[in-house]
Short mmCIF file of C-alpha atoms in Angstrom, two decimals:
data_model
loop_
_atom_site.label_atom_id
_atom_site.label_comp_id
_atom_site.label_asym_id
_atom_site.label_seq_id
_atom_site.Cartn_x
_atom_site.Cartn_y
_atom_site.Cartn_z
CA UNK X 1 8.62 -8.92 26.68
CA UNK X 2 10.10 -12.40 26.32
CA UNK X 3 9.50 -14.42 23.20
CA UNK X 4 9.82 -18.16 23.77
CA UNK X 5 9.52 -18.97 20.12
CA UNK X 6 12.65 -20.48 18.49
CA UNK X 7 11.42 -19.49 15.01
CA UNK X 8 10.68 -16.38 12.98
CA UNK X 9 7.39 -16.12 11.09
CA UNK X 10 7.93 -14.50 7.64
CA UNK X 11 5.46 -13.58 4.95
CA UNK X 12 6.20 -12.84 1.29
CA UNK X 13 3.16 -11.51 -0.68
CA UNK X 14 2.03 -9.49 -3.64
CA UNK X 15 -0.56 -6.73 -3.08
CA UNK X 16 -2.38 -4.19 -5.19
CA UNK X 17 -1.91 -0.54 -4.17
CA UNK X 18 -5.43 -0.64 -2.64
CA UNK X 19 -4.50 -3.56 -0.40
CA UNK X 20 -5.79 -6.68 -2.14
CA UNK X 21 -3.83 -9.97 -2.40
CA UNK X 22 -6.42 -11.49 -4.71
CA UNK X 23 -9.21 -9.99 -6.83
CA UNK X 24 -12.90 -11.00 -6.85
CA UNK X 25 -13.21 -14.81 -7.15
CA UNK X 26 -9.59 -15.21 -6.08
CA UNK X 27 -8.47 -13.88 -9.44
CA UNK X 28 -4.67 -13.45 -9.35
CA UNK X 29 -4.32 -12.02 -12.90
CA UNK X 30 -3.48 -8.55 -11.53
CA UNK X 31 -0.18 -9.94 -10.29
CA UNK X 32 0.83 -10.70 -13.88
CA UNK X 33 -0.87 -7.88 -15.71
CA UNK X 34 2.26 -5.68 -15.89
CA UNK X 35 0.70 -2.29 -16.64
CA UNK X 36 3.05 0.39 -17.88
CA UNK X 37 5.49 -2.19 -19.23
CA UNK X 38 8.87 -0.66 -20.02
CA UNK X 39 7.95 2.74 -18.54
CA UNK X 40 8.71 2.26 -14.83
CA UNK X 41 11.65 3.91 -13.16
CA UNK X 42 13.40 1.02 -11.51
CA UNK X 43 15.48 2.11 -8.50
CA UNK X 44 18.90 0.98 -7.32
CA UNK X 45 18.71 -2.00 -4.98
CA UNK X 46 21.52 -0.91 -2.72
CA UNK X 47 19.28 -1.48 0.28
CA UNK X 48 16.99 -4.00 -1.37
CA UNK X 49 13.92 -5.73 -0.20
CA UNK X 50 13.94 -9.51 -0.29
CA UNK X 51 13.14 -11.15 -3.60
CA UNK X 52 12.23 -14.81 -4.09
CA UNK X 53 15.83 -15.75 -4.91
CA UNK X 54 17.12 -14.31 -1.65
CA UNK X 55 14.08 -15.14 0.57
CA UNK X 56 13.44 -18.80 -0.32
CA UNK X 57 16.92 -20.20 0.53
CA UNK X 58 16.66 -18.63 3.99
CA UNK X 59 13.56 -20.55 5.08
CA UNK X 60 13.34 -24.13 6.42
CA UNK X 61 9.59 -24.43 6.80
CA UNK X 62 6.48 -23.40 4.88
CA UNK X 63 3.20 -23.00 6.69
CA UNK X 64 0.16 -22.49 4.53
CA UNK X 65 -3.62 -22.64 4.60
CA UNK X 66 -5.66 -25.16 2.63
CA UNK X 67 -6.52 -22.68 -0.14
CA UNK X 68 -2.85 -21.93 -0.75
CA UNK X 69 -2.05 -25.69 -0.67
CA UNK X 70 -4.71 -26.36 -3.34
CA UNK X 71 -3.26 -23.56 -5.42
CA UNK X 72 0.27 -25.03 -5.18
CA UNK X 73 -1.03 -28.41 -6.34
CA UNK X 74 -2.22 -26.76 -9.61
CA UNK X 75 1.40 -25.79 -10.39
CA UNK X 76 2.19 -29.43 -11.30
CA UNK X 77 5.23 -31.06 -9.65
CA UNK X 78 5.52 -30.38 -5.88
CA UNK X 79 7.92 -27.42 -5.69
CA UNK X 80 9.00 -27.54 -2.09
CA UNK X 81 10.90 -30.84 -1.98
CA UNK X 82 13.69 -29.40 0.17
CA UNK X 83 11.51 -27.81 2.90
CA UNK X 84 9.31 -28.86 5.75
CA UNK X 85 5.75 -28.09 4.73
CA UNK X 86 2.85 -27.75 7.18
CA UNK X 87 -0.75 -27.29 5.94
CA UNK X 88 -3.35 -25.80 8.24
CA UNK X 89 -6.67 -27.44 7.43
CA UNK X 90 -9.58 -29.00 9.28
CA UNK X 91 -10.54 -31.17 6.31
CA UNK X 92 -7.39 -32.25 4.41
CA UNK X 93 -6.51 -35.93 4.86
CA UNK X 94 -3.58 -36.63 7.15
CA UNK X 95 -2.20 -38.80 4.35
CA UNK X 96 -1.75 -35.87 1.99
CA UNK X 97 1.66 -36.35 0.34
CA UNK X 98 4.66 -34.10 1.00
CA UNK X 99 3.09 -32.23 3.87
CA UNK X 100 2.27 -32.40 7.59
CA UNK X 101 -1.36 -31.59 8.20
CA UNK X 102 -2.34 -29.68 11.35
CA UNK X 103 -5.89 -28.81 12.46
CA UNK X 104 -5.38 -25.51 14.25
CA UNK X 105 -2.92 -22.61 14.69
CA UNK X 106 -2.14 -23.89 18.15
CA UNK X 107 -1.20 -27.29 16.72
CA UNK X 108 0.88 -25.56 14.08
CA UNK X 109 2.82 -23.74 16.78
CA UNK X 110 3.34 -27.01 18.69
CA UNK X 111 4.73 -28.63 15.58
CA UNK X 112 6.97 -25.72 14.75
CA UNK X 113 8.39 -25.77 18.25
CA UNK X 114 8.73 -29.53 18.48
CA UNK X 115 10.46 -29.88 15.12
CA UNK X 116 12.87 -27.04 15.74
CA UNK X 117 11.73 -24.88 12.91
CA UNK X 118 13.68 -21.63 12.63
CA UNK X 119 12.64 -19.62 9.59
CA UNK X 120 8.97 -20.12 8.79
CA UNK X 121 7.43 -18.87 5.56
CA UNK X 122 3.81 -18.13 6.48
CA UNK X 123 1.69 -18.13 3.34
CA UNK X 124 -1.90 -17.54 2.50
CA UNK X 125 -4.06 -14.58 3.40
CA UNK X 126 -5.97 -16.00 6.34
CA UNK X 127 -2.91 -17.65 7.83
CA UNK X 128 -0.87 -14.48 7.57
CA UNK X 129 -3.63 -12.46 9.26
CA UNK X 130 -3.97 -15.02 12.08
CA UNK X 131 -0.22 -15.00 12.69
CA UNK X 132 -0.05 -11.21 12.61
CA UNK X 133 -2.89 -10.96 15.17
CA UNK X 134 -1.22 -13.42 17.47
CA UNK X 135 2.16 -11.76 17.38
CA UNK X 136 3.68 -14.63 15.49
CA UNK X 137 4.73 -12.79 12.33
CA UNK X 138 8.17 -11.15 12.44
CA UNK X 139 8.77 -10.11 8.85
CA UNK X 140 6.71 -9.08 5.91
CA UNK X 141 7.92 -8.62 2.35
CA UNK X 142 5.20 -6.97 0.30
CA UNK X 143 5.41 -6.36 -3.41
CA UNK X 144 3.05 -3.53 -4.35
CA UNK X 145 1.66 -3.98 -7.86
CA UNK X 146 1.15 -0.74 -9.84
CA UNK X 147 -2.63 -1.20 -10.00
CA UNK X 148 -5.81 -0.48 -8.13
CA UNK X 149 -8.19 -3.44 -8.62
CA UNK X 150 -11.21 -2.31 -6.56
CA UNK X 151 -12.18 -5.52 -4.82
CA UNK X 152 -11.19 -9.00 -3.66
CA UNK X 153 -9.34 -10.38 -0.65
CA UNK X 154 -7.45 -7.93 1.54
CA UNK X 155 -4.04 -8.52 3.10
CA UNK X 156 -5.09 -6.84 6.34
CA UNK X 157 -8.41 -7.00 8.17
CA UNK X 158 -10.55 -4.51 10.06
CA UNK X 159 -9.07 -3.88 13.51
CA UNK X 160 -5.59 -5.20 12.66
CA UNK X 161 -2.83 -3.11 14.19
CA UNK X 162 0.91 -3.36 13.55
CA UNK X 163 3.96 -1.19 13.30
CA UNK X 164 6.94 -1.90 11.06
CA UNK X 165 10.57 -1.11 10.47
CA UNK X 166 11.74 -0.83 6.89
CA UNK X 167 14.63 -3.21 6.21
CA UNK X 168 14.86 -2.58 2.51
CA UNK X 169 12.96 -1.41 -0.59
CA UNK X 170 13.45 -1.16 -4.28
CA UNK X 171 11.45 -0.78 -7.51
CA UNK X 172 11.64 -3.50 -10.14
CA UNK X 173 11.42 -3.03 -13.95
CA UNK X 174 7.79 -4.20 -13.94
CA UNK X 175 6.81 -1.46 -11.48
CA UNK X 176 6.64 -3.71 -8.35
CA UNK X 177 7.58 -1.67 -5.33
CA UNK X 178 9.03 -4.21 -2.96
CA UNK X 179 9.38 -3.50 0.72
CA UNK X 180 10.76 -5.79 3.44
CA UNK X 181 9.50 -4.89 6.89
CA UNK X 182 10.42 -6.18 10.30
CA UNK X 183 7.29 -6.25 12.50
CA UNK X 184 7.55 -4.57 15.85
CA UNK X 185 6.10 -6.87 18.52
CA UNK X 186 3.93 -5.67 21.45
CA UNK P 1 -7.80 9.07 -26.88
CA UNK P 2 -7.63 12.93 -26.89
CA UNK P 3 -7.44 14.79 -23.73
CA UNK P 4 -8.73 18.36 -24.07
CA UNK P 5 -7.63 19.31 -20.56
CA UNK P 6 -4.88 21.90 -20.35
CA UNK P 7 -4.07 20.90 -16.79
CA UNK P 8 -2.65 17.89 -14.89
CA UNK P 9 -4.40 16.64 -11.83
CA UNK P 10 -1.90 15.65 -9.12
CA UNK P 11 -2.43 14.11 -5.67
CA UNK P 12 0.02 14.02 -2.80
CA UNK P 13 -1.09 11.88 0.17
CA UNK P 14 -0.05 9.86 3.17
CA UNK P 15 -1.46 6.34 3.55
CA UNK P 16 -1.16 3.51 6.05
CA UNK P 17 0.08 0.16 4.64
CA UNK P 18 -3.50 -1.07 4.82
CA UNK P 19 -4.80 1.73 2.66
CA UNK P 20 -6.14 4.35 5.04
CA UNK P 21 -5.59 8.13 4.69
CA UNK P 22 -7.27 8.85 8.05
CA UNK P 23 -8.08 6.69 11.06
CA UNK P 24 -11.48 6.31 12.71
CA UNK P 25 -12.96 9.75 13.52
CA UNK P 26 -10.60 11.36 10.96
CA UNK P 27 -7.69 10.74 13.37
CA UNK P 28 -4.44 11.69 11.57
CA UNK P 29 -2.04 10.77 14.40
CA UNK P 30 -0.76 7.73 12.58
CA UNK P 31 0.89 10.06 10.12
CA UNK P 32 3.07 11.42 12.94
CA UNK P 33 3.48 8.34 15.09
CA UNK P 34 6.89 7.45 13.67
CA UNK P 35 7.10 3.78 14.74
CA UNK P 36 10.58 2.19 14.60
CA UNK P 37 12.25 5.58 14.97
CA UNK P 38 15.94 5.36 14.02
CA UNK P 39 15.68 1.80 12.83
CA UNK P 40 14.53 2.23 9.23
CA UNK P 41 16.83 1.57 6.31
CA UNK P 42 16.50 4.75 4.24
CA UNK P 43 17.26 4.19 0.59
CA UNK P 44 19.16 6.36 -1.87
CA UNK P 45 16.95 8.84 -3.64
CA UNK P 46 18.65 8.64 -7.00
CA UNK P 47 15.27 8.11 -8.62
CA UNK P 48 13.23 9.79 -5.93
CA UNK P 49 9.54 10.24 -5.44
CA UNK P 50 8.29 13.76 -5.12
CA UNK P 51 8.52 15.34 -1.64
CA UNK P 52 6.68 18.43 -0.48
CA UNK P 53 9.67 20.65 -1.33
CA UNK P 54 9.80 19.49 -4.90
CA UNK P 55 6.11 19.05 -5.43
CA UNK P 56 4.66 22.27 -4.07
CA UNK P 57 6.65 24.71 -6.22
CA UNK P 58 5.43 22.86 -9.34
CA UNK P 59 1.70 23.52 -8.76
CA UNK P 60 -0.25 26.63 -9.58
CA UNK P 61 -3.65 25.57 -8.29
CA UNK P 62 -5.00 23.69 -5.25
CA UNK P 63 -8.40 22.04 -5.47
CA UNK P 64 -9.77 20.64 -2.20
CA UNK P 65 -12.97 19.50 -0.63
CA UNK P 66 -14.65 21.21 2.23
CA UNK P 67 -13.27 18.88 4.92
CA UNK P 68 -9.74 19.56 3.76
CA UNK P 69 -10.41 23.31 3.70
CA UNK P 70 -11.69 23.24 7.25
CA UNK P 71 -8.56 21.29 8.30
CA UNK P 72 -6.28 23.87 6.65
CA UNK P 73 -8.04 26.66 8.56
CA UNK P 74 -7.00 25.03 11.84
CA UNK P 75 -3.32 25.45 10.82
CA UNK P 76 -3.51 29.19 11.62
CA UNK P 77 -2.31 31.62 8.92
CA UNK P 78 -3.52 30.80 5.38
CA UNK P 79 -0.58 28.88 3.93
CA UNK P 80 -1.31 29.01 0.23
CA UNK P 81 -0.92 32.78 -0.45
CA UNK P 82 0.94 32.23 -3.70
CA UNK P 83 -1.50 29.75 -5.29
CA UNK P 84 -4.97 29.73 -6.81
CA UNK P 85 -7.18 27.81 -4.40
CA UNK P 86 -10.56 26.27 -5.29
CA UNK P 87 -12.78 24.70 -2.66
CA UNK P 88 -15.45 22.19 -3.70
CA UNK P 89 -18.40 22.61 -1.38
CA UNK P 90 -22.14 22.89 -1.58
CA UNK P 91 -22.44 24.83 1.65
CA UNK P 92 -19.37 27.10 2.05
CA UNK P 93 -20.09 30.82 1.57
CA UNK P 94 -18.95 32.32 -1.71
CA UNK P 95 -17.37 35.05 0.39
CA UNK P 96 -14.89 32.69 2.07
CA UNK P 97 -11.53 34.50 2.02
CA UNK P 98 -8.54 33.37 -0.08
CA UNK P 99 -10.48 30.83 -2.11
CA UNK P 100 -12.78 30.40 -5.03
CA UNK P 101 -15.83 28.32 -4.08
CA UNK P 102 -17.33 25.90 -6.57
CA UNK P 103 -20.45 23.77 -6.12
CA UNK P 104 -19.66 20.68 -8.20
CA UNK P 105 -16.85 18.83 -9.86
CA UNK P 106 -18.18 19.98 -13.23
CA UNK P 107 -17.97 23.59 -12.13
CA UNK P 108 -14.45 22.98 -10.77
CA UNK P 109 -13.41 21.72 -14.22
CA UNK P 110 -14.96 24.78 -15.88
CA UNK P 111 -13.06 27.08 -13.60
CA UNK P 112 -9.74 25.17 -14.09
CA UNK P 113 -10.19 25.41 -17.86
CA UNK P 114 -11.31 29.09 -17.84
CA UNK P 115 -8.52 30.26 -15.60
CA UNK P 116 -5.82 28.40 -17.51
CA UNK P 117 -4.74 26.21 -14.59
CA UNK P 118 -1.88 23.89 -15.53
CA UNK P 119 -0.64 21.94 -12.46
CA UNK P 120 -3.52 21.14 -10.10
CA UNK P 121 -2.92 19.74 -6.64
CA UNK P 122 -6.10 17.72 -5.94
CA UNK P 123 -6.43 17.23 -2.24
CA UNK P 124 -8.85 15.49 0.13
CA UNK P 125 -9.94 11.86 0.00
CA UNK P 126 -13.32 12.30 -1.68
CA UNK P 127 -12.03 14.79 -4.24
CA UNK P 128 -9.15 12.57 -5.14
CA UNK P 129 -11.46 9.53 -5.61
CA UNK P 130 -13.84 11.58 -7.74
CA UNK P 131 -11.03 12.84 -9.96
CA UNK P 132 -9.53 9.37 -10.27
CA UNK P 133 -12.91 7.90 -11.33
CA UNK P 134 -13.45 10.61 -13.93
CA UNK P 135 -10.00 10.21 -15.49
CA UNK P 136 -8.94 13.66 -14.21
CA UNK P 137 -6.03 12.51 -12.06
CA UNK P 138 -2.67 12.16 -13.79
CA UNK P 139 -0.20 11.78 -10.94
CA UNK P 140 -0.25 10.28 -7.44
CA UNK P 141 2.45 10.62 -4.88
CA UNK P 142 1.68 8.33 -1.95
CA UNK P 143 3.72 8.12 1.22
CA UNK P 144 3.22 4.76 2.86
CA UNK P 145 3.47 5.00 6.63
CA UNK P 146 5.04 1.92 8.32
CA UNK P 147 1.81 1.08 10.19
CA UNK P 148 -1.40 -0.93 9.87
CA UNK P 149 -4.20 1.04 11.53
CA UNK P 150 -7.17 -1.24 11.01
CA UNK P 151 -9.92 1.28 10.14
CA UNK P 152 -10.78 4.77 8.93
CA UNK P 153 -11.05 6.48 5.61
CA UNK P 154 -9.60 4.63 2.58
CA UNK P 155 -7.69 6.24 -0.25
CA UNK P 156 -9.35 4.03 -2.84
CA UNK P 157 -13.02 2.88 -2.98
CA UNK P 158 -14.74 -0.34 -3.97
CA UNK P 159 -14.79 -0.72 -7.72
CA UNK P 160 -12.08 1.80 -8.38
CA UNK P 161 -9.70 0.69 -11.15
CA UNK P 162 -6.43 2.27 -12.25
CA UNK P 163 -2.99 1.35 -13.51
CA UNK P 164 0.16 3.22 -12.75
CA UNK P 165 3.71 3.85 -13.95
CA UNK P 166 6.37 4.28 -11.24
CA UNK P 167 8.21 7.55 -11.71
CA UNK P 168 10.31 7.44 -8.58
CA UNK P 169 10.47 5.90 -5.06
CA UNK P 170 12.61 6.18 -2.01
CA UNK P 171 12.48 5.38 1.70
CA UNK P 172 12.87 8.18 4.25
CA UNK P 173 14.52 8.03 7.66
CA UNK P 174 11.14 7.81 9.38
CA UNK P 175 10.16 4.75 7.38
CA UNK P 176 7.90 6.48 4.85
CA UNK P 177 8.04 4.66 1.55
CA UNK P 178 7.32 7.34 -0.97
CA UNK P 179 6.21 6.49 -4.50
CA UNK P 180 5.36 8.87 -7.31
CA UNK P 181 3.11 7.31 -9.96
CA UNK P 182 1.90 8.52 -13.30
CA UNK P 183 -1.66 7.32 -13.84
CA UNK P 184 -2.37 5.54 -17.10
CA UNK P 185 -5.55 6.92 -18.66
CA UNK P 186 -8.13 4.61 -20.23
#
């Protein structure tokens, strides 16, 4: 199977043990709740998963949905000054600062190809699902929070299928079990 | 909070990355599919999760639902000759060989207490959920298969809540990411 893409799609996400990337009402507090503080058995990171400090410098482009873009704006100063940022939205103004707005996944792919993107951080639950389903996601780093939260927005949807290769994994002091997977295509 | 129980409830399960312990129609083939064979980065097990060989000798009692009991019967010879086995079923005959049949979770708890059980392997999706919800599960070893399967029977249900402490984790050569958690009680 040939792959004409010049870029790799990469996701980097937190998830509860029961598969949620956000709780009811998009509540993200479970990501910070830190249950069992000081009690977790951290493991050696001799074959580590990616962490933000090793992942972020490798990417040249961020692609995110509108909901994620709005969330980033609440952080204050625009954090991605050194990266190409593409926002997938049917409603966001084309004049939005700091970002390139695209109206569809197809247009996003055109822009990624035309601009010579190479390492694309795909962010936001719906965008990650769409890229996974279209075979456009090559890597997933998932950080499994030591909680079951019982409801919210799932990382994977009904009918999704994928197989993975483990590239690295380690446990952090706060009980995050990080895993970096390569995604096997077709 | 006092805990009058004399026994620990312990679960040991395989799960897809999207949270399923069985596929549609109770299909368990994803547990054996072994995607990415030979490509996974196994990690050191210096702080390992439990594996069958370290878990099974520690338990004195198995408690399982009817569906799990029926599955075990298909394996051929009865495998748990050296353990107390309790089956939770409203329909199984009390004369079923090798096992003690109980009709409710309350009766199961009475029997565990009366017989002086200490280390209880709680097996079967519904039984594990019930024990988790009632605060009767103390330990969970989950082996995350490197696949998303898109449907089936989930390990955790809507509204379940739990927090965990990581006791160990390692990656096996077949890409299983094993994690042993202690479950924080209320």
